[in-house]
Tab-separated table of C-alpha atoms and ligand atoms in Angstrom:
chain	number	residue	atom	x	y	z
A	1	MET	CA	6.451	142.622	241.938
A	2	SER	CA	8.055	140.283	244.047
A	3	PHE	CA	9.691	137.043	242.190
A	4	GLU	CA	10.829	133.472	244.018
A	5	LYS	CA	14.590	134.112	242.656
A	6	ASN	CA	16.507	137.176	241.297
A	7	ILE	CA	19.099	135.902	238.362
A	8	LEU	CA	21.711	137.681	236.746
A	9	ILE	CA	22.720	136.541	233.168
A	10	THR	CA	25.739	138.188	231.705
A	11	GLY	CA	26.140	138.220	227.963
A	12	GLY	CA	22.738	137.469	227.597
A	13	ALA	CA	22.627	139.290	224.217
A	14	GLY	CA	25.346	136.922	222.634
A	15	PHE	CA	24.615	134.013	220.825
A	16	ILE	CA	23.919	131.483	223.575
A	17	GLY	CA	22.761	134.319	225.948
A	18	THR	CA	20.037	134.739	223.141
A	19	HIS	CA	19.230	131.022	223.869
A	20	LEU	CA	19.259	130.793	227.682
A	21	VAL	CA	17.641	134.183	228.495
A	22	LYS	CA	14.719	133.119	226.126
A	23	LEU	CA	14.550	129.915	227.457
A	24	LEU	CA	14.622	131.134	231.367
A	25	VAL	CA	12.210	134.021	230.815
A	26	ASN	CA	9.643	131.711	228.965
A	27	LYS	CA	9.960	128.766	231.497
A	28	TYR	CA	10.208	130.439	235.181
A	29	PRO	CA	7.799	133.222	235.186
A	30	ASN	CA	8.723	133.037	238.693
A	31	TYR	CA	12.287	134.066	237.993
A	32	HIS	CA	13.198	137.575	237.534
A	33	ILE	CA	16.061	137.510	234.719
A	34	ILE	CA	18.080	140.143	235.051
A	35	ASN	CA	20.794	140.308	231.837
A	36	LEU	CA	23.657	142.337	231.847
A	37	ASP	CA	25.394	142.864	228.595
A	38	LYS	CA	27.888	145.532	227.137
A	39	LEU	CA	26.452	145.033	223.798
A	40	THR	CA	29.472	144.452	221.552
A	41	TYR	CA	29.675	143.445	218.290
A	42	ALA	CA	28.666	140.189	219.193
A	43	GLY	CA	25.579	141.141	221.279
A	44	ASN	CA	22.700	142.113	219.742
A	45	LEU	CA	19.265	143.166	221.518
A	46	GLU	CA	17.177	142.664	218.677
A	47	ASN	CA	17.771	138.678	219.192
A	48	LEU	CA	15.590	139.474	222.264
A	49	LYS	CA	12.552	140.936	220.869
A	50	SER	CA	9.941	138.304	222.041
A	51	ILE	CA	10.600	138.318	225.493
A	52	GLU	CA	12.069	142.025	226.033
A	53	ASN	CA	8.437	143.513	227.355
A	54	GLN	CA	7.641	140.455	229.685
A	55	ALA	CA	7.293	141.415	233.345
A	56	ASN	CA	10.314	139.142	234.797
A	57	TYR	CA	12.708	140.476	232.209
A	58	THR	CA	14.989	143.318	232.586
A	59	PHE	CA	17.976	144.115	230.134
A	60	ILE	CA	20.749	146.353	231.707
A	61	LYS	CA	23.595	147.722	229.344
A	62	GLY	CA	26.967	147.833	231.353
A	63	ASP	CA	30.442	146.169	231.159
A	64	ILE	CA	31.332	143.267	233.519
A	65	LEU	CA	34.784	145.416	234.222
A	66	ASN	CA	32.744	148.258	235.970
A	67	GLN	CA	32.846	146.809	239.822
A	68	ASP	CA	30.857	149.832	240.810
A	69	LEU	CA	28.002	148.889	238.361
A	70	LEU	CA	28.322	145.292	239.439
A	71	GLN	CA	28.241	146.208	243.446
A	72	GLU	CA	25.345	148.510	242.615
A	73	LEU	CA	23.088	145.813	240.850
A	74	PHE	CA	23.998	143.151	243.324
A	75	ASN	CA	22.392	145.690	246.184
A	76	THR	CA	19.358	146.567	243.715
A	77	TYR	CA	18.688	142.974	242.906
A	78	GLN	CA	19.747	141.103	245.702
A	79	PHE	CA	21.048	138.041	243.067
A	80	ASP	CA	20.229	134.455	244.545
A	81	GLY	CA	22.351	133.343	241.101
A	82	VAL	CA	24.800	134.495	238.730
A	83	ILE	CA	25.117	132.877	235.347
A	84	HIS	CA	28.200	134.253	233.737
A	85	LEU	CA	28.596	133.788	229.927
A	86	ALA	CA	29.986	137.536	229.070
A	87	ALA	CA	32.982	137.109	227.123
A	88	GLU	CA	35.311	137.424	224.199
A	89	SER	CA	34.878	134.415	222.579
A	90	HIS	CA	36.181	134.009	218.432
A	91	VAL	CA	39.998	132.473	218.416
A	92	ASP	CA	40.833	134.364	215.453
A	93	ARG	CA	40.376	137.635	217.354
A	94	SER	CA	42.458	136.432	220.264
A	95	ILE	CA	45.058	136.122	217.957
A	96	THR	CA	45.040	139.361	216.819
A	97	ASN	CA	44.466	141.285	219.778
A	98	PRO	CA	44.872	139.405	222.916
A	99	LEU	CA	44.347	142.287	225.576
A	100	SER	CA	40.669	142.224	225.292
A	101	PHE	CA	40.334	138.882	225.971
A	102	LEU	CA	42.749	139.124	229.031
A	103	GLU	CA	40.348	142.400	230.191
A	104	THR	CA	36.777	140.480	229.933
A	105	ASN	CA	37.256	136.928	230.555
A	106	ILE	CA	40.013	137.385	233.356
A	107	ILE	CA	39.557	140.451	235.107
A	108	GLY	CA	35.816	140.758	234.225
A	109	THR	CA	35.055	137.217	235.656
A	110	MET	CA	37.374	138.521	238.797
A	111	CYS	CA	35.067	141.592	239.272
A	112	LEU	CA	31.726	139.503	238.696
A	113	LEU	CA	33.465	137.089	241.545
A	114	ASN	CA	34.283	139.887	243.995
A	115	ALA	CA	30.938	141.373	243.666
A	116	ALA	CA	29.074	138.265	244.627
A	117	ARG	CA	31.568	137.807	247.351
A	118	ALA	CA	30.690	141.217	248.718
A	119	ALA	CA	27.099	140.981	248.378
A	120	TRP	CA	26.762	137.668	249.265
A	121	THR	CA	27.269	137.790	253.542
A	122	ASN	CA	24.722	134.380	253.931
A	123	LEU	CA	25.840	131.773	251.155
A	124	ASP	CA	22.597	129.713	251.611
A	125	ASN	CA	20.953	129.142	248.427
A	126	LYS	CA	23.480	131.003	246.519
A	127	LEU	CA	25.329	130.054	243.164
A	128	PHE	CA	27.898	131.179	240.677
A	129	TYR	CA	27.838	129.301	237.700
A	130	HIS	CA	30.520	130.054	234.964
A	131	ILE	CA	30.542	129.111	231.299
A	132	SER	CA	33.247	128.013	229.911
A	133	THR	CA	34.640	125.838	226.966
A	134	ASP	CA	36.638	122.824	226.059
A	135	GLU	CA	39.539	124.478	224.425
A	136	VAL	CA	40.729	125.109	227.848
A	137	TYR	CA	41.989	121.148	227.938
A	138	GLY	CA	44.164	121.791	225.029
A	139	SER	CA	44.010	119.774	221.933
A	140	LEU	CA	43.272	115.716	221.146
A	141	GLY	CA	45.161	113.427	218.825
A	142	GLU	CA	43.219	111.177	216.847
A	143	THR	CA	41.561	109.265	219.683
A	144	GLY	CA	40.446	110.173	223.195
A	145	TYR	CA	37.980	112.710	224.710
A	146	PHE	CA	38.121	115.264	227.249
A	147	THR	CA	36.949	114.536	230.770
A	148	GLU	CA	36.666	116.618	233.727
A	149	GLU	CA	39.919	115.398	234.881
A	150	THR	CA	41.742	116.249	231.674
A	151	PRO	CA	44.725	118.561	232.367
A	152	TYR	CA	44.546	122.195	231.523
A	153	ASP	CA	46.179	123.097	228.181
A	154	PRO	CA	44.970	125.783	226.393
A	155	ARG	CA	46.345	127.132	223.331
A	156	SER	CA	45.292	130.105	222.355
A	157	PRO	CA	44.915	133.644	224.058
A	158	TYR	CA	41.323	132.837	224.016
A	159	SER	CA	41.255	129.288	225.625
A	160	ALA	CA	44.014	130.569	228.142
A	161	SER	CA	42.127	133.452	229.057
A	162	LYS	CA	39.253	130.694	229.766
A	163	ALA	CA	41.479	128.713	231.641
A	164	SER	CA	42.375	131.419	233.315
A	165	SER	CA	38.939	132.705	234.668
A	166	ASP	CA	37.918	128.846	235.703
A	167	HIS	CA	40.794	128.815	237.919
A	168	LEU	CA	39.943	132.255	239.767
A	169	VAL	CA	36.322	130.937	239.828
A	170	ARG	CA	37.758	127.366	241.602
A	171	ALA	CA	39.554	129.504	243.759
A	172	TYR	CA	37.245	131.672	244.935
A	173	TYR	CA	35.433	128.390	245.940
A	174	HIS	CA	38.227	127.135	247.834
A	175	THR	CA	39.215	130.233	249.526
A	176	TYR	CA	36.363	132.274	250.105
A	177	ASN	CA	33.671	129.215	249.863
A	178	LEU	CA	32.105	131.079	247.054
A	179	PRO	CA	29.397	128.593	245.947
A	180	VAL	CA	30.386	127.708	242.350
A	181	ILE	CA	29.777	125.619	239.491
A	182	ILE	CA	31.481	125.517	235.900
A	183	SER	CA	30.878	124.092	232.919
A	184	ASN	CA	32.874	123.099	229.924
A	185	CYS	CA	31.289	123.123	226.325
A	186	SER	CA	32.033	121.931	222.865
A	187	ASN	CA	31.286	124.237	219.711
A	188	ASN	CA	27.939	125.388	219.494
A	189	TYR	CA	25.553	126.008	216.383
A	190	GLY	CA	22.697	127.291	215.654
A	191	PRO	CA	20.705	130.610	214.833
A	192	TYR	CA	21.909	134.050	215.785
A	193	GLN	CA	25.665	133.071	215.798
A	194	PHE	CA	27.640	136.005	214.720
A	195	PRO	CA	28.948	134.565	211.332
A	196	GLU	CA	32.489	134.739	212.155
A	197	LYS	CA	32.304	131.402	213.207
A	198	LEU	CA	32.917	128.578	210.613
A	199	ILE	CA	29.125	127.401	210.242
A	200	PRO	CA	27.261	131.061	209.841
A	201	LEU	CA	30.229	132.386	207.912
A	202	MET	CA	29.986	129.658	205.514
A	203	ILE	CA	26.532	129.838	205.373
A	204	ASN	CA	26.658	133.687	204.471
A	205	ASN	CA	29.421	132.954	201.629
A	206	ILE	CA	28.108	130.404	200.401
A	207	LYS	CA	24.792	132.689	199.892
A	208	ASN	CA	27.020	135.674	198.558
A	209	ASN	CA	29.048	133.165	196.202
A	210	LYS	CA	32.115	134.322	198.222
A	211	PRO	CA	35.113	131.914	198.536
A	212	LEU	CA	35.194	129.568	201.774
A	213	PRO	CA	38.220	129.806	203.699
A	214	VAL	CA	39.165	126.486	205.049
A	215	TYR	CA	41.991	126.585	207.402
A	216	GLY	CA	44.741	124.640	206.332
A	217	ASP	CA	43.884	121.247	205.267
A	218	GLY	CA	40.358	121.344	206.750
A	219	ASN	CA	41.344	118.066	208.714
A	220	TYR	CA	40.364	119.596	212.147
A	221	THR	CA	37.579	118.138	213.902
A	222	ARG	CA	35.082	119.761	216.378
A	223	ASP	CA	32.311	118.303	218.497
A	224	TRP	CA	29.414	120.306	217.143
A	225	LEU	CA	26.058	120.828	219.647
A	226	TRP	CA	22.973	122.731	219.085
A	227	VAL	CA	23.114	125.786	220.785
A	228	GLU	CA	19.324	124.971	222.703
A	229	ASP	CA	20.495	121.564	223.668
A	230	HIS	CA	23.393	123.688	225.486
A	231	ALA	CA	21.010	126.244	226.979
A	232	ALA	CA	19.022	123.265	228.243
A	233	ALA	CA	21.832	121.597	229.886
A	234	ILE	CA	22.755	125.275	231.588
A	235	ASP	CA	19.328	125.107	232.917
A	236	LEU	CA	19.567	121.707	234.171
A	237	ILE	CA	23.347	122.578	235.939
A	238	PHE	CA	22.051	125.559	237.602
A	239	GLN	CA	18.793	123.695	239.237
A	240	LYS	CA	20.591	120.458	239.520
A	241	GLY	CA	24.333	120.814	239.425
A	242	ARG	CA	26.676	120.035	242.708
A	243	VAL	CA	28.072	123.100	243.869
A	244	GLY	CA	32.093	122.753	243.852
A	245	GLU	CA	31.567	120.587	240.721
A	246	THR	CA	32.356	120.939	236.812
A	247	TYR	CA	30.353	119.270	233.966
A	248	ASN	CA	31.685	118.822	230.538
A	249	ILE	CA	28.770	119.496	227.841
A	250	GLY	CA	28.951	118.041	224.352
A	251	GLY	CA	27.295	117.043	221.146
A	252	ASN	CA	28.922	113.693	220.586
A	253	ASN	CA	29.092	114.752	217.180
A	254	GLU	CA	32.519	114.899	215.900
A	255	ARG	CA	33.142	116.178	212.362
A	256	LYS	CA	36.210	117.279	210.595
A	257	ASN	CA	35.858	120.981	209.125
A	258	ILE	CA	36.376	119.524	205.689
A	259	GLU	CA	33.383	117.465	205.917
A	260	LEU	CA	31.061	119.608	207.889
A	261	VAL	CA	31.778	122.235	205.440
A	262	HIS	CA	31.174	119.767	202.222
A	263	THR	CA	27.515	118.705	203.975
A	264	LEU	CA	26.845	122.341	204.453
A	265	CYS	CA	27.420	123.230	200.691
A	266	ASN	CA	25.019	120.208	199.959
A	267	ILE	CA	22.424	121.668	202.209
A	268	MET	CA	22.809	124.926	200.417
A	269	ASP	CA	22.784	124.193	196.592
A	270	GLU	CA	19.360	121.971	198.024
A	271	LEU	CA	18.113	125.185	199.653
A	272	LEU	CA	19.125	127.806	197.114
A	273	GLN	CA	18.095	125.587	194.367
A	274	ARG	CA	21.805	125.495	192.717
A	275	PRO	CA	22.944	122.071	190.668
A	276	VAL	CA	24.711	120.169	193.177
A	277	GLY	CA	28.126	120.694	193.345
A	278	THR	CA	28.002	124.321	193.114
A	279	SER	CA	28.712	125.367	196.631
A	280	GLN	CA	32.146	123.165	196.829
A	281	GLU	CA	33.234	125.418	193.762
A	282	LEU	CA	33.646	127.903	196.415
A	283	ILE	CA	36.103	125.628	198.469
A	284	THR	CA	39.289	127.820	198.729
A	285	PHE	CA	42.382	126.270	201.178
A	286	VAL	CA	43.655	129.246	203.299
A	287	LYS	CA	46.801	130.002	205.473
A	288	ASP	CA	46.558	127.814	208.877
A	289	ARG	CA	45.635	129.518	211.693
A	290	PRO	CA	48.322	129.676	214.178
A	291	GLY	CA	48.295	127.257	217.169
A	292	HIS	CA	45.543	125.495	215.359
A	293	ASP	CA	43.687	122.506	217.711
A	294	LYS	CA	43.278	119.526	216.091
A	295	ARG	CA	40.933	117.771	217.831
A	296	TYR	CA	38.164	118.544	220.127
A	297	ALA	CA	35.760	115.321	221.783
A	298	ILE	CA	33.718	116.063	224.908
A	299	ASP	CA	33.007	112.951	227.234
A	300	ALA	CA	29.264	114.111	228.758
A	301	SER	CA	28.952	110.724	230.456
A	302	LYS	CA	28.901	112.663	234.119
A	303	LEU	CA	26.276	115.254	233.039
A	304	LYS	CA	24.295	112.164	231.478
A	305	ASN	CA	24.659	109.650	234.424
A	306	GLU	CA	24.427	112.375	237.421
A	307	LEU	CA	21.576	114.758	235.706
A	308	GLY	CA	20.066	112.832	233.024
A	309	TRP	CA	21.162	115.447	229.975
A	310	SER	CA	21.782	114.236	226.497
A	311	PRO	CA	21.811	116.160	223.431
A	312	THR	CA	18.680	116.038	221.488
A	313	VAL	CA	18.927	117.514	217.717
A	314	GLN	CA	20.916	115.400	215.365
A	315	PRO	CA	23.496	116.930	213.428
A	316	GLU	CA	22.235	117.011	209.713
A	317	GLU	CA	18.723	118.356	211.129
A	318	GLY	CA	20.712	120.804	213.071
A	319	LEU	CA	22.236	122.001	210.084
A	320	ARG	CA	19.774	122.317	208.004
A	321	ARG	CA	17.808	124.332	210.526
A	322	THR	CA	20.780	126.857	210.599
A	323	ALA	CA	21.151	126.700	207.058
A	324	GLU	CA	17.267	127.857	206.733
A	325	TRP	CA	17.322	130.412	209.829
A	326	TYR	CA	19.970	132.205	208.333
A	327	LEU	CA	18.770	132.571	204.680
A	328	ALA	CA	15.379	133.307	206.396
A	329	ASN	CA	17.035	136.151	208.332
A	330	ALA	CA	19.224	137.515	205.664
A	331	ASP	CA	18.392	141.111	207.345
A	332	TRP	CA	19.503	140.110	210.347
A	333	LEU	CA	22.997	138.703	209.017
A	334	GLU	CA	23.071	142.192	206.972
A	335	ARG	CA	22.885	144.284	209.896
A	336	VAL	CA	25.246	142.761	212.037
A	337	THR	CA	28.028	142.314	209.406
A	338	SER	CA	27.356	146.000	208.081
A	339	GLY	CA	29.281	147.542	211.244
A	340	THR	CA	33.107	147.163	211.259
A	341	TYR	CA	33.368	143.046	211.208
A	342	GLU	CA	36.122	141.962	208.932
A	343	HIS	CA	36.905	138.286	208.248
A	344	TYR	CA	40.422	137.213	210.182
A	345	TYR	CA	41.927	136.135	206.897
A	346	GLU	CA	40.747	139.350	204.922
A	347	LYS	CA	42.156	141.533	207.564
A	348	GLN	CA	45.647	139.350	207.928
A	349	TYR	CA	46.121	138.168	204.530
A	350	GLY	CA	43.746	139.765	201.939
A	351	ASN	CA	41.716	136.887	200.654
B	1	LIG	P1	29.191	135.669	221.911
B	1	LIG	O1	30.663	136.376	221.633
B	1	LIG	O2	28.372	135.221	220.959
B	1	LIG	O3	28.455	136.497	222.856
B	1	LIG	C1	29.424	137.339	223.994
B	1	LIG	C2	28.303	138.144	224.783
B	1	LIG	O4	28.936	139.111	225.571
B	1	LIG	C3	27.952	139.402	223.777
B	1	LIG	O5	26.246	139.640	223.963
B	1	LIG	C4	29.039	140.719	224.425
B	1	LIG	O6	28.500	141.937	224.076
B	1	LIG	C5	28.871	140.312	225.888
B	1	LIG	N1	29.964	140.982	226.123
B	1	LIG	C6	31.338	140.999	225.696
B	1	LIG	N2	32.266	141.513	226.664
B	1	LIG	C7	31.455	141.893	227.589
B	1	LIG	C8	31.636	142.724	229.023
B	1	LIG	N3	32.984	142.866	229.245
B	1	LIG	N4	30.574	142.705	229.751
B	1	LIG	C9	29.636	142.725	229.397
B	1	LIG	N5	29.553	141.736	228.494
B	1	LIG	C10	29.880	141.756	227.459
B	1	LIG	O7	29.708	134.560	222.687
B	1	LIG	P2	28.768	133.005	223.089
B	1	LIG	O8	29.232	131.998	221.778
B	1	LIG	O9	27.475	133.120	223.045
B	1	LIG	O10	29.517	132.586	224.011
B	1	LIG	C11	29.081	133.065	225.448
B	1	LIG	C12	30.089	131.926	226.732
B	1	LIG	O11	30.061	130.964	226.549
B	1	LIG	C13	31.612	132.860	226.601
B	1	LIG	O12	31.502	132.737	227.872
B	1	LIG	C14	31.939	131.497	225.754
B	1	LIG	O13	33.628	131.239	226.370
B	1	LIG	C15	31.154	130.069	226.244
B	1	LIG	N6	31.530	129.164	225.241
B	1	LIG	C16	31.044	129.412	223.775
B	1	LIG	C17	31.041	128.347	223.152
B	1	LIG	C18	30.642	128.696	221.425
B	1	LIG	O14	30.753	127.545	220.938
B	1	LIG	N7	30.216	129.572	221.233
B	1	LIG	C19	31.620	126.821	223.678
B	1	LIG	C20	31.639	126.902	225.087
B	1	LIG	C21	31.401	127.929	225.576
B	2	LIG	O1	34.941	124.567	221.415
B	2	LIG	C1	34.507	125.124	222.251
B	2	LIG	C2	34.793	126.723	221.348
B	2	LIG	O2	34.396	126.852	219.865
B	2	LIG	C3	34.071	127.851	222.251
B	2	LIG	O3	34.537	128.360	223.372
B	2	LIG	C4	34.740	129.328	221.402
B	2	LIG	O4	34.078	130.495	221.791
B	2	LIG	C5	33.586	129.329	219.603
B	2	LIG	O5	34.631	130.357	218.944
B	2	LIG	C6	34.566	127.868	219.270
B	2	LIG	O6	36.015	128.086	218.806
B	2	LIG	P1	36.314	127.283	217.589
B	2	LIG	O7	37.583	127.980	217.045
B	2	LIG	O8	36.465	125.639	217.350
B	2	LIG	O9	35.225	127.848	216.700
B	2	LIG	P2	35.376	128.412	214.965
B	2	LIG	O10	33.839	128.425	214.623
B	2	LIG	O11	35.987	129.816	215.062
B	2	LIG	O12	36.125	127.449	214.060
B	2	LIG	C7	35.715	126.491	214.204
B	2	LIG	C8	36.851	125.198	213.148
B	2	LIG	O13	36.823	125.745	211.924
B	2	LIG	C9	38.218	125.628	213.747
B	2	LIG	O14	39.135	124.453	213.381
B	2	LIG	C10	38.594	126.530	212.860
B	2	LIG	C11	38.250	126.490	211.602
B	2	LIG	N1	37.606	127.534	210.661
B	2	LIG	C12	36.986	128.724	211.293
B	2	LIG	C13	36.789	129.818	210.434
B	2	LIG	C14	36.148	130.926	210.904
B	2	LIG	C15	37.914	127.537	209.360
B	2	LIG	O15	38.709	126.402	208.788
B	2	LIG	N2	37.574	128.355	208.452
B	2	LIG	C16	37.145	129.775	209.223
B	2	LIG	O16	36.744	130.900	208.246
């Protein structure tokens, strides 16, 4: 079968990758979507059941650190584009085990860049699209926003590794003319997120009547984006973004952690038919995350003005949909947490 384009997605079995792969496979039957994923604790093929037998989809289990494998895949599939999501993504894990973050996020990205560079002797209509994070910009005070011009100031091993990978991607653009685009996105939420991240962790703990560990005083701000809105932005940027450019993506939806947890508690009380206030009693303030960034907020006006993208899902609706999904998919939650998963604080401080 011949396709108009062959697109390599890395990390397509993870949280954001799951939504992106499904979107692309369904929207572009004339594109062959090849999903390369190592299937770490964060990758789960079960997420992709609905598209796994589609003719324009291929899954390959493999590591982006395996240069030979990458070269072989580029030779076999003659990729026209790469959308690179594979990464170690959880800040707390980067604090306890930075090495795997440096390996996958920095060296892995470099291996992928090298493979593209070696295979793409003709650069016409090729694109290496690197998916990154707003955390590379560091931490904001009470006011202001991250723009594409904000200087990099990463504070955690995770964000330092992502910043480093962004720099490498830009270096390959300037040094070797590799056609690249980078986008830096704020906090995503929605179905299929591994329950180590704030929102699914809180939902899972409320369901199981376990303490809700709020770091520090809870007065830390994140800008939340519905994951399908992120996938739609990636699709748009991949199709219409300008080579060499960076695009910020954000939800325009700032919440202090403690406010967000209160909202979730109220939604969960209602869904679980518990008396109002029951879940809030589970809130436990715990020792702060080391180097905890105070506030993230994205100015996404470049993406809006150039390409016409805006978030579509309102926060309260998105949180309710997320809570409903996790309650309806208790077996998924059980399976992904039944491995070696331990919450950072359980491991560090035993609470
Ligand atoms: P995730 O942790 O849910 O998924 C990562 C995926 O990468 C998993 O499927 C995993 O198996 C795979 N992977 C890890 N190491 C690999 C390797 N060496 N080789 C091949 N595959 C490997 O992450 P996510 O939340 O879906 O994030 C995806 C990307 O988006 C990451 O690059 C992350 O930095 C970025 N990002 C995430 C958010 C967010 O809020 N989740 C926000 C902005 C940017
Ligand atoms: O901003 C984009 C980034 O968002 C992505 O690049 C990362 O991959 C993604 O993990 C996310 O990073 P955060 O550190 O912001 O997300 P996390 O869900 O771990 O934490 C969100 C906030 O909630 C943060 O201020 C820490 C706090 N928190 C988190 C957990 C897990 C708690 O208070 N308690 C918790 O148990």
